[in-house]
Short mmCIF file of C-alpha atoms in Angstrom, two decimals:
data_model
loop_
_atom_site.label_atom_id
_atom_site.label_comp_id
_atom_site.label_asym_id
_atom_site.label_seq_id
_atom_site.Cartn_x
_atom_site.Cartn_y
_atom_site.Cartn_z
CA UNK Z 1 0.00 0.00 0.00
CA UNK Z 2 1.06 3.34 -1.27
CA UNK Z 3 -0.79 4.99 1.22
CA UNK Z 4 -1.28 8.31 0.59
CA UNK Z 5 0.46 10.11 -2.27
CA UNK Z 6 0.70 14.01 -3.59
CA UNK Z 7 2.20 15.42 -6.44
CA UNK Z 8 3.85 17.59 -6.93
CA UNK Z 9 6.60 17.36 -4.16
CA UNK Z 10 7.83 20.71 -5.24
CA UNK Z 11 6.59 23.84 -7.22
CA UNK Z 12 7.32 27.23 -7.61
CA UNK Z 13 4.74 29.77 -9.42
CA UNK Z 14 4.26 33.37 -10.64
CA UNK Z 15 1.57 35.38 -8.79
CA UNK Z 16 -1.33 34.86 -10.81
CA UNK Z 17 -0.62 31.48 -12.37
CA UNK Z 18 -2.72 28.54 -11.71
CA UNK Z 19 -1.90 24.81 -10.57
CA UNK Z 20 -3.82 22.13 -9.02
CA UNK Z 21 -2.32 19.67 -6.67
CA UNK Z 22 -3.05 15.80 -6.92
CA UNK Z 23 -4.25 13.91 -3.95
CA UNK Z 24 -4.59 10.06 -3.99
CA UNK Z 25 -5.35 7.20 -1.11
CA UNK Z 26 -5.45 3.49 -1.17
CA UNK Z 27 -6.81 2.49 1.93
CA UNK Z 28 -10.87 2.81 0.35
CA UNK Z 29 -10.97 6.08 2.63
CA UNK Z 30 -14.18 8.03 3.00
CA UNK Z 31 -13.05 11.22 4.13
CA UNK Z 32 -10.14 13.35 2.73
CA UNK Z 33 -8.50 16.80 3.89
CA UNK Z 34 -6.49 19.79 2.39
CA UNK Z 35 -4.37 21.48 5.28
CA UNK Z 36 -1.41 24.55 4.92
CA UNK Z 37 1.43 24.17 7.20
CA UNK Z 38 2.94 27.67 8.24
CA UNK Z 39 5.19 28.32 10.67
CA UNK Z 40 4.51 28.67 14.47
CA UNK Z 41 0.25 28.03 12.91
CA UNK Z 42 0.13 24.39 12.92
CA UNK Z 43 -2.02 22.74 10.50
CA UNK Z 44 -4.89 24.57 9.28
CA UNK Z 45 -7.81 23.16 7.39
CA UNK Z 46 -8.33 24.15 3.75
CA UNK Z 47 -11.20 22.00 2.54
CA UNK Z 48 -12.36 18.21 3.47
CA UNK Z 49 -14.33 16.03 2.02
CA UNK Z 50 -16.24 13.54 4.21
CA UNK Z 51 -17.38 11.19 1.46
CA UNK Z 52 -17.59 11.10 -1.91
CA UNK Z 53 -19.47 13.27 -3.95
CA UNK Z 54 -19.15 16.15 -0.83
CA UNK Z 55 -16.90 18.97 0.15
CA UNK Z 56 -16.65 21.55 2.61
CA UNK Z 57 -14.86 24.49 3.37
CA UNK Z 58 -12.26 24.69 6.21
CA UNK Z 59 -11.07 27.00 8.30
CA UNK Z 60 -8.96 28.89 5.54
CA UNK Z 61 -10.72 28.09 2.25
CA UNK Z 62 -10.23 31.05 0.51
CA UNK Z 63 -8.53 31.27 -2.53
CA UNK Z 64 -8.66 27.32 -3.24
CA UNK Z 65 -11.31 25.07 -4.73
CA UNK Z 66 -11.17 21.37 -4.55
CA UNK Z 67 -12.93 18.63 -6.43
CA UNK Z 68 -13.55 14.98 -4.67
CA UNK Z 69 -12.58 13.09 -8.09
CA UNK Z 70 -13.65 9.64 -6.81
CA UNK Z 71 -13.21 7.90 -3.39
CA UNK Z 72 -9.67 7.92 -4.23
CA UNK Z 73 -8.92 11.21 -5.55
CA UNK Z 74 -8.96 14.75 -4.09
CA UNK Z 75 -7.69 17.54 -5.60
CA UNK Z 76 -6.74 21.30 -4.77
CA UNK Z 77 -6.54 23.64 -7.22
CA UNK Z 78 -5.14 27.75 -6.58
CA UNK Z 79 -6.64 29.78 -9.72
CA UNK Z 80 -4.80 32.94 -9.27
CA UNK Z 81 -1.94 32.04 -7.21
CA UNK Z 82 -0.60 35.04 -4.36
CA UNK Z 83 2.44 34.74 -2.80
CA UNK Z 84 0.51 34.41 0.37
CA UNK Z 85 -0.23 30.96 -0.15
CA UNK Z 86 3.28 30.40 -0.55
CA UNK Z 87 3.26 27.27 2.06
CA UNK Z 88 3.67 23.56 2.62
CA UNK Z 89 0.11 21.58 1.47
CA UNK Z 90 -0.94 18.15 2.95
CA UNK Z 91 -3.00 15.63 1.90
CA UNK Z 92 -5.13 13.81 4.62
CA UNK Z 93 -7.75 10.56 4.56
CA UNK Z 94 -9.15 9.05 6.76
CA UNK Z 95 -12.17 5.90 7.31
CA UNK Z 96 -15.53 6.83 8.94
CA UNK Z 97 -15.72 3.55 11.04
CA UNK Z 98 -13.25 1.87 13.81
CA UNK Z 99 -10.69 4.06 13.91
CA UNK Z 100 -12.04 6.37 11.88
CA UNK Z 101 -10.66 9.45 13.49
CA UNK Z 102 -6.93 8.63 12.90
CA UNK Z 103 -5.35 10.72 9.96
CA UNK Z 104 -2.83 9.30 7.45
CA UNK Z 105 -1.27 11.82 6.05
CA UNK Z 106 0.95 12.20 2.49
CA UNK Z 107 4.39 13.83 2.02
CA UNK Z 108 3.77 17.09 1.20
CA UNK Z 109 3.78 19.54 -1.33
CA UNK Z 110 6.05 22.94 -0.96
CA UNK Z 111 4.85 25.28 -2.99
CA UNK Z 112 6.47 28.59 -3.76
CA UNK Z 113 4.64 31.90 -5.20
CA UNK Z 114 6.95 34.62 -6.27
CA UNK G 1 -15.27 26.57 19.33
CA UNK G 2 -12.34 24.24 19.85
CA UNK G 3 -8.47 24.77 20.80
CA UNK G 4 -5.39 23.86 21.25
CA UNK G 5 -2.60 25.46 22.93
CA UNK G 6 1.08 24.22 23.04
CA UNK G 7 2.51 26.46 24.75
CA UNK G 8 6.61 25.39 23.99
CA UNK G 9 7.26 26.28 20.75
CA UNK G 10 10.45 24.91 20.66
CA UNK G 11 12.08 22.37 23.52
CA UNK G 12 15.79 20.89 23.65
CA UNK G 13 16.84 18.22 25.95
CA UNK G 14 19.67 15.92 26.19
CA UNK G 15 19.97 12.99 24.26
CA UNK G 16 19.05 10.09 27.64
CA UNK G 17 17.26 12.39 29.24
CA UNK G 18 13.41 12.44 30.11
CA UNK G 19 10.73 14.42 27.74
CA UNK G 20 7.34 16.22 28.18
CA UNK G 21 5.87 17.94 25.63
CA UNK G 22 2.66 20.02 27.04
CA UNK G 23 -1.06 20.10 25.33
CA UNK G 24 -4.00 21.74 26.82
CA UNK G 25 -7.53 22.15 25.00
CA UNK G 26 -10.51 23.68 25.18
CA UNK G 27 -13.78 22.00 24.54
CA UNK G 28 -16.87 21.50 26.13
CA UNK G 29 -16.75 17.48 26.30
CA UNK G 30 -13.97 15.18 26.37
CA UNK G 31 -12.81 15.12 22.30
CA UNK G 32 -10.54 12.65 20.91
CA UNK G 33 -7.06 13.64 21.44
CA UNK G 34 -3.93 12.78 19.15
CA UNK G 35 -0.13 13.66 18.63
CA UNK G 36 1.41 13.34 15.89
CA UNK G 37 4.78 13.33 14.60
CA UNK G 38 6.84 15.19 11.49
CA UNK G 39 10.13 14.64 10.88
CA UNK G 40 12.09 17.24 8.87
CA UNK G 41 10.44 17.38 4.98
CA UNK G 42 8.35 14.35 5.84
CA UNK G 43 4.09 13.79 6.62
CA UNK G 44 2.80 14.10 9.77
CA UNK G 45 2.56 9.99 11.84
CA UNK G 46 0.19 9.19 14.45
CA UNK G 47 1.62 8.15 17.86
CA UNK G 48 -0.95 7.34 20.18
CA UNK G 49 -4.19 8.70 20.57
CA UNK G 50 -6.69 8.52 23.28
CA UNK G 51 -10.68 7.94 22.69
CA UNK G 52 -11.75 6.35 26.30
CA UNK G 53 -10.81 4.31 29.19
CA UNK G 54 -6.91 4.23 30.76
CA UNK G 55 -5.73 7.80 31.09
CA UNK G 56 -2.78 6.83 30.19
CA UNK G 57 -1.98 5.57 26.58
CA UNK G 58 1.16 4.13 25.27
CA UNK G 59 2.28 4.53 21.11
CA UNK G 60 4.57 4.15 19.14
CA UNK G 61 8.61 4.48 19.39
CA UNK G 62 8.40 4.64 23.41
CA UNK G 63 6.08 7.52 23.83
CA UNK G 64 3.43 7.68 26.14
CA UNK G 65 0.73 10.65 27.15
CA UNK G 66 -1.59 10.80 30.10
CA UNK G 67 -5.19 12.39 29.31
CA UNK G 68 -5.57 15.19 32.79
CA UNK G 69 -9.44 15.79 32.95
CA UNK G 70 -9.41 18.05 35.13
CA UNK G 71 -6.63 20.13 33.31
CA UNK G 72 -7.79 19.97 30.16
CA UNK G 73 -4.18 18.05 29.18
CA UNK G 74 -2.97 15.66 27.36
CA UNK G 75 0.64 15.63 27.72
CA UNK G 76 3.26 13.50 26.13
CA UNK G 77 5.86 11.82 27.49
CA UNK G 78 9.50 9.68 26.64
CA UNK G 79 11.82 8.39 29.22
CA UNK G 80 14.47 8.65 27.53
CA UNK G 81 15.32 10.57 24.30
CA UNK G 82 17.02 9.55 21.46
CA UNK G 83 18.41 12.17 19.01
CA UNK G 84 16.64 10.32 16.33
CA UNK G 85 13.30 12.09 18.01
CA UNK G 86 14.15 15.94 16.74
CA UNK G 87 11.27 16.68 15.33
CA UNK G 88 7.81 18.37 15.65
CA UNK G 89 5.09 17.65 17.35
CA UNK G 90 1.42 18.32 17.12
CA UNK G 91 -1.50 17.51 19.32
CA UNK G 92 -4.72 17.59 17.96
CA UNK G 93 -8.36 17.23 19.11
CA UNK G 94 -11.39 16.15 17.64
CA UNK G 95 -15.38 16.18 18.63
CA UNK G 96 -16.35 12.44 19.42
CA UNK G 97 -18.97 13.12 16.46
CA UNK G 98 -18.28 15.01 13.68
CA UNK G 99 -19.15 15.58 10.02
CA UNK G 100 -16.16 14.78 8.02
CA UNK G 101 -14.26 13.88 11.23
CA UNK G 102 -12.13 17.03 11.14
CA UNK G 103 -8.96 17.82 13.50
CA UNK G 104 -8.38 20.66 15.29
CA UNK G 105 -4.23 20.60 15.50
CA UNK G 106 -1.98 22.96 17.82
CA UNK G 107 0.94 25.22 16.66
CA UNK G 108 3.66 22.59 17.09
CA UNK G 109 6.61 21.99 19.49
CA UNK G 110 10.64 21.59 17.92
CA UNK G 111 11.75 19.25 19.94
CA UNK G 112 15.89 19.56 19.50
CA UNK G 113 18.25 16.72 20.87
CA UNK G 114 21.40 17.44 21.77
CA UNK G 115 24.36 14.96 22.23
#
């Protein structure tokens, strides 16, 4: 099991560009998170997605949109990129039953906007 | 709404020597309580996490943390170090039911080893 995968690992973009980031999980997941990481703020909530076919804004959606592909798939996209999303992106999943509360989380995504 | 407060932002200790990394939340029922792990340019791993019962859970790699009602804490704990542990750490609370199960995490402690 892959677990839970992102791509890109790295990117660096323009202020105003736009790029979407590619979540994927293999563990037949129901719920699936986008979180920034910024220094001395923890992890803070960008969208979720609790099953499929549903999403939900976070604590800090603005500025992103995501789409819940399939069960496996959940992806953030930045239209008009500012540097002020300049940050470090995870991807989240986690199952709705048992243990459903624990988090697996991917590598990370650093993205850049100059 | 819910919180979390570490209040170390960054700790150092000796390499053998004994660890506590505070967590105090605010909530109006007893949530679900993590900590996690992240190692530098690397995801964030579970350790232990506490729904119910014993106070005091054990996880991975030799930590341990002891769920304080009464203090709103849930404080983690290593006997001894190992400088393989530098890293940060989050603890993070949750609602026993949720929609979408969502996380509330704290700022993070640096936890820095030194030989």
């Amino acid at each position: 099991n892959a677990g839970v995968t992102q791509t890109p690992k790295f990117q660096v973009l323009k202020t105003g560009q736009s790029m979407t980031l590619q979540c994927a999980q293999d563990m037949n997941h129901n719920s699936m998170y986008w979180y920034r990481q910024d220094p001395g703020m923890g992890l803070r909530l960008i969208y979720y997605s609790a099953s499929e076919g549903t999403t939900d804004k976070g604590e800090v959606p603005n500025g992103y949109n995501v789409s819940r592909l399939n069960k496996r798939e959940f992806s953030l996209r930045l239209e008009s990129a500012a540097p002020s999303q300049t940050s470090v992106y995870f991807c989240a999943s986690s199952a709705t039953e048992g243990s459903y509360y624990e988090q697996y989380f991917g590598p990370g995504t650093r993205l850049t906007v100059t | 709404a819910q919180s979390v407060t570490q209040p170390d932002i960054h700790i150092t200790v000796s390499e053998g020597a004994s660890l506590e990394l505070r967590c105090n939340y605010s909530y109006g029922a007893t949530p679900y309580l993590f900590w996690y792990v992240q190692s530098p340019g690397q995801g964030l791993q579970l350790l232990l996490k506490y729904f119910s019962g014993d106070t005091l859970v054990q996880g991975i790699k030799g930590f341990e943390a002891e769920f304080k009602r009464s203090q709103s804490s849930f404080n983690l704990r290593k006997p001894s170090v190992h400088w393989s542990d530098a890293a940060e750490y989050f603890c993070a609370v949750g609602p026993p039911v949720s929609y979408g199960n969502k996380l509330v995490f704290g700022a993070g402690t640096i936890l820095r080893v030194k030989s």
